[in-house]
CSV table of C-alpha atoms in Angstrom, one decimal:
chain,number,residue,atom,x,y,z
A,1,MET,CA,16.8,-28.9,24.2
A,2,ARG,CA,14.8,-32.1,24.7
A,3,THR,CA,12.3,-31.1,21.9
A,4,VAL,CA,15.2,-30.4,19.5
A,5,PHE,CA,16.8,-33.8,20.4
A,6,ASN,CA,13.6,-35.7,19.8
A,7,GLY,CA,13.1,-33.9,16.4
A,8,ALA,CA,16.6,-34.8,15.3
A,9,ALA,CA,16.1,-38.4,16.4
A,10,ILE,CA,12.9,-38.7,14.4
A,11,ALA,CA,14.6,-37.2,11.3
A,12,LEU,CA,17.5,-39.7,11.7
A,13,THR,CA,15.1,-42.6,12.1
A,14,PHE,CA,13.1,-41.6,9.0
A,15,LEU,CA,16.4,-41.2,7.0
A,16,SER,CA,17.5,-44.7,8.1
A,17,LEU,CA,14.2,-46.2,7.0
A,18,LEU,CA,14.4,-44.5,3.7
A,19,LEU,CA,17.9,-45.8,3.0
A,20,LEU,CA,17.0,-49.3,4.1
A,21,SER,CA,13.7,-49.4,2.2
A,22,PRO,CA,13.6,-51.7,-0.9
A,23,VAL,CA,11.4,-49.1,-2.7
A,24,THR,CA,13.5,-46.9,-5.1
A,25,PHE,CA,11.8,-43.5,-5.1
A,26,SER,CA,14.2,-42.2,-7.8
A,27,GLU,CA,13.3,-45.0,-10.3
A,28,LYS,CA,13.6,-43.7,-13.9
A,29,CYS,CA,12.0,-46.6,-15.8
A,30,ASN,CA,8.6,-46.0,-17.3
A,31,PRO,CA,6.1,-48.0,-15.3
A,32,GLN,CA,4.3,-49.3,-18.4
A,33,ASP,CA,7.6,-50.4,-20.0
A,34,LYS,CA,8.5,-52.2,-16.7
A,35,LYS,CA,5.2,-54.1,-16.8
A,36,VAL,CA,5.9,-55.2,-20.4
A,37,LEU,CA,9.4,-56.3,-19.5
A,38,LEU,CA,8.2,-58.4,-16.6
A,39,ARG,CA,5.6,-60.0,-18.9
A,40,ILE,CA,8.4,-60.8,-21.4
A,41,LYS,CA,10.4,-62.5,-18.7
A,42,GLN,CA,7.4,-64.6,-17.8
A,43,GLU,CA,6.7,-65.5,-21.5
A,44,LEU,CA,10.3,-66.7,-21.7
A,45,ASN,CA,9.9,-69.0,-18.6
A,46,ASN,CA,11.9,-66.7,-16.2
A,47,PRO,CA,15.4,-67.6,-17.7
A,48,TYR,CA,18.6,-67.1,-15.8
A,49,LEU,CA,19.7,-64.6,-18.5
A,50,LEU,CA,17.0,-62.2,-17.1
A,51,ALA,CA,17.8,-62.8,-13.4
A,52,SER,CA,18.5,-59.1,-12.9
A,53,TRP,CA,14.9,-58.2,-13.8
A,54,ASP,CA,13.8,-57.7,-10.2
A,55,PRO,CA,10.5,-55.8,-9.8
A,56,GLU,CA,12.0,-53.9,-6.9
A,57,THR,CA,14.7,-52.3,-8.9
A,58,ASP,CA,14.9,-49.8,-11.7
A,59,CYS,CA,14.4,-51.5,-15.1
A,60,CYS,CA,16.8,-49.1,-16.8
A,61,ASP,CA,19.5,-50.9,-14.9
A,62,TRP,CA,18.5,-54.4,-15.9
A,63,TYR,CA,20.7,-56.6,-18.1
A,64,CYS,CA,19.7,-56.8,-21.8
A,65,VAL,CA,17.9,-53.4,-21.6
A,66,GLU,CA,18.7,-49.9,-22.7
A,67,CYS,CA,16.8,-46.7,-21.8
A,68,ASP,CA,16.8,-43.3,-23.5
A,69,ILE,CA,18.8,-40.9,-21.3
A,70,LYS,CA,16.1,-38.2,-21.5
A,71,SER,CA,12.7,-40.0,-21.8
A,72,HIS,CA,13.8,-43.2,-19.9
A,73,ARG,CA,11.7,-45.2,-22.3
A,74,ILE,CA,13.0,-48.6,-23.3
A,75,THR,CA,14.9,-48.3,-26.7
A,76,ALA,CA,16.8,-51.5,-26.9
A,77,LEU,CA,16.2,-55.1,-25.9
A,78,ILE,CA,19.3,-57.2,-26.6
A,79,MET,CA,19.1,-60.8,-25.6
A,80,GLN,CA,22.2,-62.9,-26.3
A,81,SER,CA,23.9,-65.7,-24.6
A,82,SER,CA,27.4,-67.1,-24.8
A,83,VAL,CA,26.3,-70.2,-22.9
A,84,PRO,CA,24.9,-72.9,-25.3
A,85,ASP,CA,22.8,-74.5,-22.6
A,86,THR,CA,20.9,-71.4,-21.6
A,87,ASN,CA,17.5,-72.1,-20.2
A,88,LEU,CA,15.9,-69.3,-22.1
A,89,SER,CA,13.2,-71.2,-24.1
A,90,GLY,CA,9.9,-70.7,-25.9
A,91,HIS,CA,8.8,-68.4,-28.7
A,92,ILE,CA,9.7,-64.8,-29.3
A,93,PRO,CA,7.5,-63.1,-26.6
A,94,PRO,CA,4.5,-61.4,-28.2
A,95,SER,CA,4.8,-58.6,-25.6
A,96,VAL,CA,7.9,-57.2,-27.4
A,97,GLY,CA,5.4,-55.4,-29.6
A,98,ASP,CA,4.2,-53.4,-26.5
A,99,LEU,CA,7.5,-51.4,-26.2
A,100,PRO,CA,6.6,-48.5,-28.6
A,101,TYR,CA,9.9,-46.7,-28.3
A,102,LEU,CA,12.0,-49.8,-29.1
A,103,GLN,CA,14.7,-49.1,-31.8
A,104,ASN,CA,16.9,-52.2,-31.4
A,105,LEU,CA,15.6,-55.7,-30.9
A,106,GLU,CA,18.1,-58.6,-30.8
A,107,PHE,CA,17.8,-62.3,-30.1
A,108,HIS,CA,21.3,-63.9,-30.6
A,109,LYS,CA,22.7,-67.3,-29.9
A,110,LEU,CA,19.6,-68.7,-28.2
A,111,PRO,CA,19.2,-72.2,-29.5
A,112,ARG,CA,16.0,-72.9,-27.5
A,113,LEU,CA,14.2,-69.9,-29.0
A,114,THR,CA,11.6,-71.4,-31.4
A,115,GLY,CA,8.4,-70.6,-33.2
A,116,PRO,CA,7.6,-67.9,-35.7
A,117,ILE,CA,8.6,-64.3,-36.0
A,118,GLN,CA,5.8,-62.7,-34.0
A,119,PRO,CA,3.3,-60.5,-35.8
A,120,THR,CA,3.3,-58.0,-32.9
A,121,ILE,CA,6.8,-56.9,-34.0
A,122,ALA,CA,4.9,-55.0,-36.8
A,123,LYS,CA,3.8,-52.5,-34.1
A,124,LEU,CA,7.4,-51.4,-33.5
A,125,LYS,CA,7.3,-48.4,-35.8
A,126,ASN,CA,10.5,-46.9,-34.4
A,127,LEU,CA,12.6,-50.1,-34.9
A,128,LYS,CA,15.9,-49.5,-36.7
A,129,TYR,CA,17.7,-52.8,-36.0
A,130,LEU,CA,16.2,-56.3,-35.9
A,131,PHE,CA,18.5,-59.2,-35.3
A,132,ILE,CA,17.3,-62.8,-34.9
A,133,GLU,CA,20.4,-64.9,-35.4
A,134,TYR,CA,21.6,-68.3,-34.3
A,135,THR,CA,18.2,-69.4,-33.0
A,136,ASN,CA,15.7,-72.1,-33.9
A,137,VAL,CA,13.1,-69.7,-35.0
A,138,SER,CA,11.1,-71.2,-37.9
A,139,GLY,CA,8.3,-70.5,-40.3
A,140,SER,CA,8.4,-68.0,-43.1
A,141,ILE,CA,9.9,-64.5,-43.3
A,142,PRO,CA,6.8,-62.4,-42.7
A,143,SER,CA,5.8,-59.7,-45.2
A,144,PHE,CA,4.7,-57.5,-42.4
A,145,LEU,CA,8.4,-56.6,-41.9
A,146,SER,CA,8.0,-54.2,-44.8
A,147,GLN,CA,5.8,-52.0,-42.5
A,148,LEU,CA,8.9,-51.2,-40.3
A,149,THR,CA,9.9,-48.4,-42.6
A,150,ASN,CA,12.7,-47.1,-40.2
A,151,LEU,CA,14.6,-50.4,-40.4
A,152,GLN,CA,18.2,-50.0,-41.3
A,153,LEU,CA,19.6,-53.5,-40.5
A,154,LEU,CA,17.5,-56.7,-40.9
A,155,HIS,CA,19.5,-59.7,-39.9
A,156,LEU,CA,17.8,-63.1,-39.8
A,157,SER,CA,20.8,-65.3,-40.3
A,158,THR,CA,21.3,-68.9,-39.1
A,159,ASN,CA,17.8,-70.0,-38.1
A,160,ASN,CA,15.3,-72.5,-39.5
A,161,LEU,CA,13.3,-70.1,-41.7
A,162,THR,CA,11.6,-71.6,-44.8
A,163,GLY,CA,9.6,-70.5,-47.8
A,164,SER,CA,10.3,-67.7,-50.2
A,165,ILE,CA,11.7,-64.3,-49.7
A,166,PRO,CA,8.9,-61.6,-49.5
A,167,SER,CA,9.2,-59.2,-52.4
A,168,SER,CA,7.8,-56.5,-50.1
A,169,LEU,CA,11.1,-56.2,-48.3
A,170,SER,CA,12.2,-53.9,-51.2
A,171,GLN,CA,9.8,-51.3,-49.8
A,172,LEU,CA,12.0,-50.6,-46.8
A,173,PRO,CA,13.3,-47.2,-47.7
A,174,ASN,CA,16.1,-47.0,-45.1
A,175,LEU,CA,17.5,-50.5,-45.3
A,176,GLU,CA,21.3,-50.7,-45.4
A,177,SER,CA,21.9,-54.4,-44.7
A,178,LEU,CA,19.8,-57.5,-45.4
A,179,HIS,CA,21.1,-60.8,-44.0
A,180,LEU,CA,19.0,-63.9,-44.7
A,181,ASP,CA,21.8,-66.4,-45.0
A,182,ARG,CA,22.0,-69.9,-43.5
A,183,ASN,CA,18.3,-70.8,-43.5
A,184,LYS,CA,16.2,-73.1,-45.6
A,185,LEU,CA,14.8,-70.5,-48.0
A,186,THR,CA,13.5,-71.6,-51.4
A,187,GLY,CA,12.3,-70.0,-54.6
A,188,PRO,CA,13.8,-67.1,-56.6
A,189,ILE,CA,15.4,-63.9,-55.5
A,190,PRO,CA,12.6,-61.3,-55.9
A,191,GLU,CA,12.7,-59.2,-59.0
A,192,SER,CA,11.6,-56.3,-56.8
A,193,PHE,CA,15.0,-56.2,-55.1
A,194,GLY,CA,16.2,-54.1,-58.0
A,195,SER,CA,13.9,-51.3,-56.7
A,196,PHE,CA,15.6,-50.9,-53.4
A,197,LYS,CA,16.4,-47.2,-52.7
A,198,LYS,CA,19.8,-46.7,-54.3
A,199,PRO,CA,22.6,-47.6,-53.7
A,200,GLY,CA,20.7,-50.5,-52.1
A,201,PRO,CA,21.5,-52.6,-49.0
A,202,ASP,CA,24.2,-55.2,-48.7
A,203,ILE,CA,22.4,-58.4,-49.7
A,204,ILE,CA,23.5,-61.6,-48.0
A,205,LEU,CA,21.5,-64.7,-49.1
A,206,SER,CA,24.1,-67.5,-48.9
A,207,HIS,CA,23.6,-71.0,-47.7
A,208,ASN,CA,20.0,-71.4,-48.7
A,209,GLN,CA,18.2,-73.3,-51.4
A,210,LEU,CA,17.3,-70.4,-53.7
A,211,SER,CA,16.8,-71.2,-57.3
A,212,GLY,CA,16.1,-69.6,-60.7
A,213,PRO,CA,18.0,-66.8,-62.4
A,214,ILE,CA,19.6,-63.8,-60.7
A,215,PRO,CA,17.1,-61.0,-61.5
A,216,ALA,CA,18.4,-58.5,-64.1
A,217,SER,CA,16.9,-55.8,-61.9
A,218,LEU,CA,19.8,-56.2,-59.4
A,219,GLY,CA,22.0,-54.4,-61.9
A,220,GLN,CA,20.1,-51.2,-61.0
A,221,ILE,CA,21.4,-51.1,-57.4
A,222,ASP,CA,25.0,-50.8,-56.2
A,223,PRO,CA,25.5,-52.4,-52.8
A,224,GLU,CA,29.0,-52.8,-51.3
A,225,ARG,CA,28.5,-56.5,-50.6
A,226,ILE,CA,26.6,-59.2,-52.4
A,227,ASP,CA,26.8,-62.9,-51.2
A,228,LEU,CA,24.6,-65.3,-53.1
A,229,SER,CA,26.8,-68.3,-52.6
A,230,ARG,CA,25.8,-71.9,-51.9
A,231,ASN,CA,22.4,-71.9,-53.5
A,232,LYS,CA,20.9,-73.3,-56.7
A,233,LEU,CA,20.9,-70.2,-58.8
A,234,GLU,CA,21.2,-70.5,-62.6
A,235,GLY,CA,22.1,-68.4,-65.6
A,236,ASP,CA,23.8,-65.1,-65.9
A,237,ALA,CA,25.4,-63.2,-63.0
A,238,SER,CA,27.2,-60.6,-65.1
A,239,VAL,CA,24.5,-58.1,-64.2
A,240,LEU,CA,26.1,-57.8,-60.8
A,241,PHE,CA,29.4,-56.4,-62.3
A,242,GLY,CA,30.3,-53.0,-63.6
A,243,SER,CA,33.5,-50.9,-63.9
A,244,LEU,CA,31.9,-48.0,-62.1
A,245,LYS,CA,30.3,-49.9,-59.3
A,246,ARG,CA,31.4,-49.6,-55.7
A,247,THR,CA,31.2,-53.4,-55.0
A,248,GLN,CA,33.7,-54.6,-52.5
A,249,ILE,CA,32.7,-58.2,-51.9
A,250,LEU,CA,31.0,-60.4,-54.5
A,251,ASP,CA,30.5,-64.1,-53.9
A,252,VAL,CA,28.3,-66.2,-56.1
A,253,SER,CA,30.3,-69.4,-55.6
A,254,ARG,CA,28.7,-72.9,-55.5
A,255,ASN,CA,25.7,-72.3,-57.7
A,256,LEU,CA,24.7,-73.4,-61.3
A,257,LEU,CA,25.6,-70.1,-63.0
A,258,SER,CA,26.7,-70.0,-66.6
A,259,PHE,CA,28.0,-66.9,-68.4
A,260,ASP,CA,31.0,-65.6,-70.4
A,261,LEU,CA,33.5,-64.1,-68.0
A,262,SER,CA,35.4,-62.5,-70.8
A,263,LYS,CA,32.6,-60.0,-71.3
A,264,VAL,CA,32.4,-58.8,-67.7
A,265,ASP,CA,33.6,-55.4,-66.5
A,266,PHE,CA,35.0,-55.3,-62.9
A,267,PRO,CA,35.1,-52.5,-60.4
A,268,LYS,CA,38.8,-51.5,-60.5
A,269,GLN,CA,39.1,-49.6,-57.3
A,270,SER,CA,36.6,-51.0,-54.8
A,271,LEU,CA,36.7,-54.8,-55.5
A,272,ILE,CA,38.5,-56.7,-52.8
A,273,TRP,CA,36.8,-60.1,-52.8
A,274,LEU,CA,35.6,-62.1,-55.9
A,275,ASP,CA,34.6,-65.7,-55.5
A,276,LEU,CA,33.1,-67.5,-58.5
A,277,ASN,CA,34.2,-71.1,-57.8
A,278,HIS,CA,32.0,-74.2,-58.5
A,279,ASN,CA,29.8,-72.9,-61.3
A,280,ASN,CA,29.6,-73.4,-65.1
A,281,ILE,CA,31.3,-70.1,-66.0
A,282,TYR,CA,33.1,-70.1,-69.4
A,283,GLY,CA,35.3,-67.9,-71.5
A,284,LYS,CA,38.7,-66.3,-70.8
A,285,ILE,CA,39.8,-64.5,-67.7
A,286,PRO,CA,39.7,-60.8,-68.7
A,287,VAL,CA,43.0,-58.8,-68.7
A,288,ALA,CA,41.1,-56.1,-66.8
A,289,LEU,CA,41.3,-58.3,-63.7
A,290,THR,CA,45.0,-57.7,-63.5
A,291,LYS,CA,44.3,-54.0,-63.1
A,292,VAL,CA,42.0,-54.4,-60.0
A,293,GLU,CA,44.0,-52.6,-57.4
A,294,ASN,CA,43.0,-54.1,-54.1
A,295,LEU,CA,42.0,-57.7,-54.8
A,296,GLN,CA,42.7,-59.8,-51.8
A,297,GLN,CA,40.5,-62.9,-52.3
A,298,PHE,CA,40.0,-64.5,-55.8
A,299,ASN,CA,38.7,-67.9,-56.8
A,300,VAL,CA,37.5,-69.1,-60.2
A,301,SER,CA,38.2,-72.8,-59.7
A,302,TYR,CA,35.8,-75.6,-60.8
A,303,ASN,CA,34.4,-73.8,-63.8
A,304,ARG,CA,34.8,-74.1,-67.6
A,305,LEU,CA,37.3,-71.3,-68.2
A,306,SER,CA,39.8,-71.5,-71.1
A,307,GLY,CA,42.8,-69.8,-72.5
A,308,GLN,CA,45.9,-68.3,-70.8
A,309,ILE,CA,45.7,-66.7,-67.4
A,310,PRO,CA,46.6,-63.0,-68.1
A,311,GLN,CA,50.3,-62.5,-67.3
A,312,GLY,CA,52.1,-59.5,-65.8
A,313,GLY,CA,49.5,-58.5,-63.3
A,314,GLU,CA,48.8,-59.3,-59.7
A,315,LEU,CA,46.9,-62.5,-60.3
A,316,GLN,CA,50.0,-64.7,-60.3
A,317,LYS,CA,51.7,-62.8,-57.4
A,318,ARG,CA,48.8,-63.0,-55.0
A,319,PHE,CA,46.9,-66.2,-55.8
A,320,ASP,CA,48.1,-69.8,-56.1
A,321,VAL,CA,47.0,-72.8,-58.2
A,322,TYR,CA,44.0,-73.4,-56.0
A,323,ALA,CA,42.4,-70.1,-57.2
A,324,PHE,CA,42.4,-71.4,-60.8
A,325,PHE,CA,42.4,-75.2,-60.9
A,326,GLN,CA,39.8,-77.6,-62.3
A,327,ASN,CA,39.3,-75.5,-65.4
A,328,LYS,CA,40.3,-78.0,-68.0
A,329,ALA,CA,41.2,-75.6,-70.8
A,330,LEU,CA,42.8,-72.9,-68.6
A,331,CYS,CA,46.6,-72.6,-68.6
A,332,GLY,CA,49.6,-70.4,-67.7
A,333,SER,CA,51.2,-69.5,-64.4
A,334,PRO,CA,50.4,-70.6,-61.7
A,335,LEU,CA,48.9,-73.5,-63.7
A,336,PRO,CA,51.0,-75.6,-66.2
A,337,PRO,CA,52.2,-73.7,-69.3
A,338,CYS,CA,49.9,-73.4,-72.3
A,339,LYS,CA,50.6,-75.9,-75.1
A,340,LYS,CA,52.1,-74.5,-78.2
């Protein structure tokens, strides 16, 4: 009996030590991935956002991290903060390129994140989603991003990026959404964007300093959303339209565009948002616009349109004077009547 008692006591003591031990024997996180994450934390000056990144715990349970449920490799690194004064500072960590299974990389609302887009990101061949938004990341948009052939979403909005848009981005065969808005980009829209794999990604380039004509090649693709507003684009934008296109949102407002609106065909079923305000667009408003079924936002103000606004459709019912005003030769409800 004494021997049995001593054996049971030893077993209970061992079990107690096991439960109290800081070492987690069932840790799932890949050891190499864990080393990389701890290096990333150090490269970002050990911010509070990553306080849960404790070497003594399983990194699959850490904040900002997601693991694959089978392989337990790191597949997502999502760093975002709702606190403007976060102490996360420095450059994008070069070590992010050492997470080979990463599919989603996000840096969002981190105002003290600076420096360029790191070249090591080019190593992430499995990357599908790259979001760098609302930061102070600067420098040019690197052409090496075209090597990430699995990319589906490339969102680089609201940063301090400068220079021209790399034409090589059109080589991304799986891209569904391209957001480069609210930066300081200059130069033309690349002609190569017309060679995106059809139907082409949503293209959001607004709030930059882009110049030159809209490439005629853009007429070869058919994205659901195009926003080129608040740039310095010139010439003809009619290539973006077409009665058979699936365009839902088209915004080219606040540019220097000049073309005859009366010769434009509009998507009748898909179009819900059309904003052309503050350009040099001329001609008459086509009667076909009254037949667009689901138009919810419409603005042609501050142009050089003329003639009577087409009557009997939805334009007068849905949109007030502010959608049409500051076209000196335009008349008819909701503007003043045309002179006889």
